[in-house]
Coordinates of C-alpha atoms and ligand atoms in Angstrom, one line a residue:
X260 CA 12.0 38.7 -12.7
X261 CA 10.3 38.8 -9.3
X262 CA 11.9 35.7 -7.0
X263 CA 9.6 35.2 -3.8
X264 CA 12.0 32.5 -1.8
X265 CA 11.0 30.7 1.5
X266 CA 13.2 29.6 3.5
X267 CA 15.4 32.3 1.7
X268 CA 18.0 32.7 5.0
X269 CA 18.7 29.1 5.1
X270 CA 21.6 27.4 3.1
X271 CA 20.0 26.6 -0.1
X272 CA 17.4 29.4 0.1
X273 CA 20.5 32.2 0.7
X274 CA 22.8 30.7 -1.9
X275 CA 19.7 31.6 -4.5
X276 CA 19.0 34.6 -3.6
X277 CA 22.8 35.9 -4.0
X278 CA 22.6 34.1 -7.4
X279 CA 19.4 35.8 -8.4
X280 CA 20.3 39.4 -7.2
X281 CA 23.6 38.6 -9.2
X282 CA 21.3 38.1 -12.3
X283 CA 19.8 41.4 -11.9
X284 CA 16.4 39.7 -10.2
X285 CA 14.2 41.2 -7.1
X286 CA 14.2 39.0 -4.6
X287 CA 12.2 38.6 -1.4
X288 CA 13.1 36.1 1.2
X289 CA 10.8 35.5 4.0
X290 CA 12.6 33.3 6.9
X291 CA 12.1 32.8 10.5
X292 CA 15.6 32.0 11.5
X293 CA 14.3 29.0 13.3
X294 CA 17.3 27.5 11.5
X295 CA 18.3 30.0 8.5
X296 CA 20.7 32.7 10.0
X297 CA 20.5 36.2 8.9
X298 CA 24.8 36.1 8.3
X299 CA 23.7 34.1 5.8
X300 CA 21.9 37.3 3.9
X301 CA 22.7 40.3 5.7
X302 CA 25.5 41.4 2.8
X303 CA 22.2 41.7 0.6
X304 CA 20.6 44.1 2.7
X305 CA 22.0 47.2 0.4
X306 CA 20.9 46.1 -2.6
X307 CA 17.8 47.5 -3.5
X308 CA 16.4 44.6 -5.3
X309 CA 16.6 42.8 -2.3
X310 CA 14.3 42.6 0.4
X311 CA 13.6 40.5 3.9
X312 CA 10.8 39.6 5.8
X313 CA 11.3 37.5 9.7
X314 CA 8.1 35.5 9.3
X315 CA 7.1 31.5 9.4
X316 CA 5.2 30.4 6.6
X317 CA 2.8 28.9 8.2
X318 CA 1.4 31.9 10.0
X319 CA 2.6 35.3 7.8
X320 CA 0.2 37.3 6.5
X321 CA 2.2 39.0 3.4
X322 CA 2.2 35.7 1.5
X323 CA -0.9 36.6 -0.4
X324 CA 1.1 40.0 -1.7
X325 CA 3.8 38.7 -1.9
X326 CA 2.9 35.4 -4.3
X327 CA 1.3 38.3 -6.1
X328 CA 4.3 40.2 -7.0
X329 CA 6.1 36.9 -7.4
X330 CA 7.0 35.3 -10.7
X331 CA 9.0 31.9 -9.2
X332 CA 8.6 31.2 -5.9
X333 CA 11.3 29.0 -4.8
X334 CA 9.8 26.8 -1.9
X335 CA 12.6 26.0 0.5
X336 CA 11.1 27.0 4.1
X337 CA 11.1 23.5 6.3
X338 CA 12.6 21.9 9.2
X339 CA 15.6 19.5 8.1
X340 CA 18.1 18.0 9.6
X341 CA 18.3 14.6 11.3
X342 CA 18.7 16.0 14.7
X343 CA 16.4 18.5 14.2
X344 CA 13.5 15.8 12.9
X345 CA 14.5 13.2 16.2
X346 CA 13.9 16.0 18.3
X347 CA 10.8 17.7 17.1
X348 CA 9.1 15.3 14.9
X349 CA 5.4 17.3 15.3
X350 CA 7.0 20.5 14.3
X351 CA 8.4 19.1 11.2
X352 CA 5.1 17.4 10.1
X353 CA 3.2 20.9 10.6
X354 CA 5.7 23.4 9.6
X355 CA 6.8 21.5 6.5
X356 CA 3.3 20.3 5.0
X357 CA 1.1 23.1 6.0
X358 CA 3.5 25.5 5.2
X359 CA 3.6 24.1 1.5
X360 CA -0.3 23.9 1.3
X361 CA -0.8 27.6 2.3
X362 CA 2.3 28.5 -0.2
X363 CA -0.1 26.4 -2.7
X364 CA -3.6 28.0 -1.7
X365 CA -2.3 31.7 -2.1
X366 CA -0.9 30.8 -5.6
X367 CA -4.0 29.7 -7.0
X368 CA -5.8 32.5 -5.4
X369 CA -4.1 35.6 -6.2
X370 CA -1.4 34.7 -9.0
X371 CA -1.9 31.3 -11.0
X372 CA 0.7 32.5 -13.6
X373 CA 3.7 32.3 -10.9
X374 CA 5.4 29.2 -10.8
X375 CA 6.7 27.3 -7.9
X376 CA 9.9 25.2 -7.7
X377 CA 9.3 23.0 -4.5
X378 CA 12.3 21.4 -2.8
X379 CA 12.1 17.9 -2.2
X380 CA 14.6 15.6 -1.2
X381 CA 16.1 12.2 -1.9
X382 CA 14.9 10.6 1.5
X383 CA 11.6 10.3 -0.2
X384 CA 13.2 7.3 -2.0
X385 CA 12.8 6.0 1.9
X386 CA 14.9 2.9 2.7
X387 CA 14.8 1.5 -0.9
X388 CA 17.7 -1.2 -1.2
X389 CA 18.3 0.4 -4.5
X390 CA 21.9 2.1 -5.0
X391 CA 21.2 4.5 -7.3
X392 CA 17.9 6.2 -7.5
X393 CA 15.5 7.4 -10.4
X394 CA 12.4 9.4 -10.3
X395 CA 10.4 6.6 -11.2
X396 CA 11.5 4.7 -8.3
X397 CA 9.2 3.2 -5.8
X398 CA 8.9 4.8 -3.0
X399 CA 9.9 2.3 0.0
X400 CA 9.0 3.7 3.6
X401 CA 8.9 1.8 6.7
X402 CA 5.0 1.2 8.2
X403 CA 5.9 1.8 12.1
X404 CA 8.4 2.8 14.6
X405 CA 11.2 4.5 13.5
X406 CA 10.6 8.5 13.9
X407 CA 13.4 9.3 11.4
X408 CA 10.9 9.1 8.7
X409 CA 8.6 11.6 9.4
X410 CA 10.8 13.9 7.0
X411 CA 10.4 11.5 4.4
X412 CA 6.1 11.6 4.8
X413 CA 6.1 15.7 4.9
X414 CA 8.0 15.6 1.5
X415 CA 6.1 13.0 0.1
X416 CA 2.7 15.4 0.9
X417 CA 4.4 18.2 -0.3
X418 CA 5.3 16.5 -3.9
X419 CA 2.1 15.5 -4.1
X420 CA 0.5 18.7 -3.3
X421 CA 2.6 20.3 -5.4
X422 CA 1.4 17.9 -8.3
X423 CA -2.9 18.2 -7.1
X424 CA -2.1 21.7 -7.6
X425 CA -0.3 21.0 -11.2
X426 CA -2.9 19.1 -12.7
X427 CA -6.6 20.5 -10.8
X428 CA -5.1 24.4 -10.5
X429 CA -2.7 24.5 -13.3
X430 CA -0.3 26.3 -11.3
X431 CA 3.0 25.4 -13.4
X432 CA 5.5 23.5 -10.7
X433 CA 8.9 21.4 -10.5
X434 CA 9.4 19.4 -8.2
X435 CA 13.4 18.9 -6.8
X436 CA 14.2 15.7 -5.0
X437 CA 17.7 17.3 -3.6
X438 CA 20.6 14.4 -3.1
X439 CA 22.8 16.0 -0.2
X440 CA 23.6 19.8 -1.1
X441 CA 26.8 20.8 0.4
X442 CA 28.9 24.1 0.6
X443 CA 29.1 27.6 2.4
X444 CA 26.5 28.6 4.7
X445 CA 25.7 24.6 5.6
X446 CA 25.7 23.9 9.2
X447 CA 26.8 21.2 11.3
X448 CA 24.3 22.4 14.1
X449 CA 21.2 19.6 12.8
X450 CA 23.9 16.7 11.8
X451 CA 25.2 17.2 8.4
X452 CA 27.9 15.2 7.8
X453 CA 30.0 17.5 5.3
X454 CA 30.2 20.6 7.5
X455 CA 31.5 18.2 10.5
X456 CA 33.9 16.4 8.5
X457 CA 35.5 19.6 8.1
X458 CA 35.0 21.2 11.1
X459 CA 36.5 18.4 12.7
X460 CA 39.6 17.9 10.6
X461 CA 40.5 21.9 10.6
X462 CA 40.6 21.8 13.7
X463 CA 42.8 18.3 14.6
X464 CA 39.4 16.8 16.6
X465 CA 38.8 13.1 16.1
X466 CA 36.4 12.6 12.6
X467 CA 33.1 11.2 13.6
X468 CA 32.1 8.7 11.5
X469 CA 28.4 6.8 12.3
X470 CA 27.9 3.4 11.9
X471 CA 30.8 1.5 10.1
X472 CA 31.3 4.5 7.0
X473 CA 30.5 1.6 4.3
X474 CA 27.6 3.5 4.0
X475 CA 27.4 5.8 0.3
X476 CA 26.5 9.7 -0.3
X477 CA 26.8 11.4 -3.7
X478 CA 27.8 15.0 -2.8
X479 CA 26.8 18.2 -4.3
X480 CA 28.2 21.8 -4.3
X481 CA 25.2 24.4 -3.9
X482 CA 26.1 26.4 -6.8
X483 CA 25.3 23.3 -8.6
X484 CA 22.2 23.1 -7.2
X485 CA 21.4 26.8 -7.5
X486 CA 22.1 26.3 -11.3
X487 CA 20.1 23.2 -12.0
X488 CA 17.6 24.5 -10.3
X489 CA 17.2 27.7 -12.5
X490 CA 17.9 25.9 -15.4
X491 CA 14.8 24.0 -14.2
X492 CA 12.9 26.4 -13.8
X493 CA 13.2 28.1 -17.5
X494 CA 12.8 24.8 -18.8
X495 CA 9.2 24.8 -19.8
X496 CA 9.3 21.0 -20.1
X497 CA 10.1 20.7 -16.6
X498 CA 7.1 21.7 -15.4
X499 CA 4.8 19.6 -13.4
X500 CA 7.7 17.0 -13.1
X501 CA 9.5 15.5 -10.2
X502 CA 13.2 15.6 -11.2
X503 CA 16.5 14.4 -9.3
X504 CA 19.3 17.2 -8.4
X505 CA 22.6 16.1 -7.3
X506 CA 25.5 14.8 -8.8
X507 CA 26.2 11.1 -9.5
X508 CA 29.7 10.8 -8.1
X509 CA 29.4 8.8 -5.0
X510 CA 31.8 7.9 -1.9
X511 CA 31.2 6.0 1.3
X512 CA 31.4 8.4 4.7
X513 CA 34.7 6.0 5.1
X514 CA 36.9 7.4 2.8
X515 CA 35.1 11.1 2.8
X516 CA 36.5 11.1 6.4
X517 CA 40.1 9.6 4.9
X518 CA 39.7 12.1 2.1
X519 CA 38.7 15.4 4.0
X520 CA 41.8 14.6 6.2
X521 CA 44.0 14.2 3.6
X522 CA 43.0 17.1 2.0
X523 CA 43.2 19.4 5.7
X524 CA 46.6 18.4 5.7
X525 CA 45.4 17.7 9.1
X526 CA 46.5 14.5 11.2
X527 CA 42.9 13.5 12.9
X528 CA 42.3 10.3 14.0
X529 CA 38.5 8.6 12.5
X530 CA 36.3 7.7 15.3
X531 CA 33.9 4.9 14.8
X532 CA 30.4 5.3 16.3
X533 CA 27.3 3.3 16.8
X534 CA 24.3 4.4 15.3
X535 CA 22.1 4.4 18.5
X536 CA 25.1 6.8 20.3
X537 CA 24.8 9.2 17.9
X538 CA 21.3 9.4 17.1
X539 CA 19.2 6.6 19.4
X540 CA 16.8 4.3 18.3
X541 CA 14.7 6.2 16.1
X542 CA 17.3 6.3 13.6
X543 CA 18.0 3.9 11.0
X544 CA 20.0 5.1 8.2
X545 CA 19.9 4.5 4.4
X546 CA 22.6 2.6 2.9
X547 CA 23.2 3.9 -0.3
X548 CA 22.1 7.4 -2.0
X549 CA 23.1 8.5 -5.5
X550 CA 21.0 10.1 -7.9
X551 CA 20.3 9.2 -11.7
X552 CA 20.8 12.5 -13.8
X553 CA 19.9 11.9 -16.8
X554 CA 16.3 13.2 -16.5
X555 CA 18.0 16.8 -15.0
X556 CA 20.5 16.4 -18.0
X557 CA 17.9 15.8 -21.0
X558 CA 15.5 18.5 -19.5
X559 CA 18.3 21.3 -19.2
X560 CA 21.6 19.8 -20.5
X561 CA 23.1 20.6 -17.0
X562 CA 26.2 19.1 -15.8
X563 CA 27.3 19.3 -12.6
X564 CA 30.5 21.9 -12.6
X565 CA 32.0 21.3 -9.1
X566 CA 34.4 18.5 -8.5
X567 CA 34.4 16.5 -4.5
X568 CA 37.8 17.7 -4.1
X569 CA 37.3 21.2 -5.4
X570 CA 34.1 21.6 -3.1
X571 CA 36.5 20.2 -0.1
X572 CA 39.0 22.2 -1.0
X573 CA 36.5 25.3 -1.2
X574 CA 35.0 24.2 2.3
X575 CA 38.5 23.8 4.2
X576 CA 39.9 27.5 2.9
X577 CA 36.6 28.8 4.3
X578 CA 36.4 27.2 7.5
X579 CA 40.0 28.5 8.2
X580 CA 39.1 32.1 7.0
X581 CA 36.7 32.1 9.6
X582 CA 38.7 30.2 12.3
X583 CA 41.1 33.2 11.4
X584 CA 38.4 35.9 11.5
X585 CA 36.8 34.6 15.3
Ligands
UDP88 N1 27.3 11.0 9.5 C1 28.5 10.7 10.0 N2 29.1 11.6 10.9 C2 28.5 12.8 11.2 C3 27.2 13.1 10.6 C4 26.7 12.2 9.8 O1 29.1 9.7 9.8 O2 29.1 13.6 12.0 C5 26.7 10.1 8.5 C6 25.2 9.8 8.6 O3 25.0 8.7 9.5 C7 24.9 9.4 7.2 C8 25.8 10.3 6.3 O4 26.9 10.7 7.2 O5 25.2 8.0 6.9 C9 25.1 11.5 5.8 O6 24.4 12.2 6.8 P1 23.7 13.5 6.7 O7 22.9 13.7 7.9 O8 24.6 14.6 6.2 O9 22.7 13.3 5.4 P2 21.6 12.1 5.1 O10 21.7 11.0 6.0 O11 20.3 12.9 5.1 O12 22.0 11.7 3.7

């Protein structure tokens, strides 16, 4: 099978295209290392199968040959991260929804038989009081004010452009709402908690831990995600529906900080801080996050395989590997 992947150097993106070459796939990743890294890829540069292109998505002009060639295109390419949407909010709303539309237009022109697999992601469920989220959710976003939702809009468009497409286009789609991926290759760089968690307590700093840490995440480990994502995708059920990808095992950022520690061996202290110090006031964060399953589990009978503790465990062993290897 022929994998086009967007975004294809970032965290997600890379950890598919190893899995895919691994499966005896071609795969061609275009990036533009705005926040992908080409470490992240560069031991698949031998393989044959395997090719890489530096271009944005907005602007490159193989996507029409390439969608061609393609048989799934996994849409990953856009700007995420909290810090990264506080300090650039106009980037994200242009790179993440036009990028999506062009992906869309050059489908339906030159290869309506591909399929697409768009990643969305959980903050479309907005600041819903709910604790536990299903697809058929409202969708709760504020009206004014607070920047930090500007993420939330540009996958919002993009799950509805992916479903215009769907239903006036045909193009066959799924469409991922992604509850906090974790694992190698995730940086701390644009404010993700796991990857500083563990940063911090390898290395004996002071675990920083916004707001009070009463505040719930349900965790999971990208080969997870990689698989239900596949899974997904060969599911012909699946397509032209928006469908939850995580795992339902939640823990407040308060005892992940107690637990990472633990786990490190490590003695850090937890520092407590406000909100508006780490992020000003166009941040307002959500409360709880944890993601129903059961739609991902009665489309593709997937479970997730990786335990918190085993993907702590994992993360710790490989931040000290490279600790060692610097
Ligand atoms: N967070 C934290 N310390 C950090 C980074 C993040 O306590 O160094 C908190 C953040 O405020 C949020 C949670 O951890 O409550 C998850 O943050 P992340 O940005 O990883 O994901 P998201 O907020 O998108 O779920």
């Amino acid at each position: 099978m022929n994998i086009l992947i967007t975004g294809g150097a970032g965290f997600i993106g890379s950890h598919l295209a190893h899995y895919h070459l691994a499966k005896g796939d071609a795969v061609h990743v275009v990036d533009d290392l705005s926040t992908g890294q080409i470490t992240n890829i560069a031991p698949l540069f031998n393989n044959p199968n395997f090719q890489f292109v530096e271009a944005n998505i907005v602007t490159w002009d193989g996507l029409k040959e390439a969608a061609r060639w393609s048989n799934r295109i996994y849409h990953m390419a856009a700007i995420v991260g909290v810090k990264k949407v506080l300090e650039d909010p106009r980037a994200v709303m242009a790179t993440n929804m036009a990028g999506t539309e062009r992906v869309f237009r050059a489908v339906a022109e030159v290869n309506p038989m591909s399929q697409v697999i768009v990643a969305s992601s959980s903050e479309v469920y907005g600041f819903n009081a709910k604790s536990a989220f299903v697809e058929t959710d409202d969708i709760v976003l504020r009206s004014a004010g607070r920047l930090r939702w500007c993420y939330a809009i540009t996958k919002l468009a993009d799950e509805f452009l992916a479903y215009s497409f769907f239903k006036k286009s045909h193009i066959k789609v799924v469409i991922a709402r992604l509850f906090n991926t974790v694992g190698p290759h995730q940086t701390g760089k644009y404010g993700m908690v796991f990857p500083n968690f563990i940063g911090q307590a390898v290395h004996g700093e002071a675990v920083t831990v916004f707001g009070d840490g009463t505040q719930t995440r349900s965790f999971c480990n990208v080969e997870d995600t990689v698989k239900a994502l596949d899974l997904l995708a060969l599911t012909p059920a699946a397509n032209g529906e928006i469908v939850n990808v995580g795992n339902d095992h939640e823990i407040s950022i308060g005892d992940l900080a107690k637990l990472i520690i633990q786990r490190s061996g490590g003695t850090s202290d937890i520092e407590y801080i406000a909100y508006e110090a780490a992020y000003g006031l166009d941040f307002e964060d959500i409360t709880h996050r944890r993601p129903v399953i059961q739609k991902l589990q009665t489309l593709t009978g997937f479970k997730p395989q990786w335990s918190l503790n085993d993907t702590i465990d994992q993360l710790i062993a490989l931040e000290r590997t490279c600790t060692q290897s610097e």
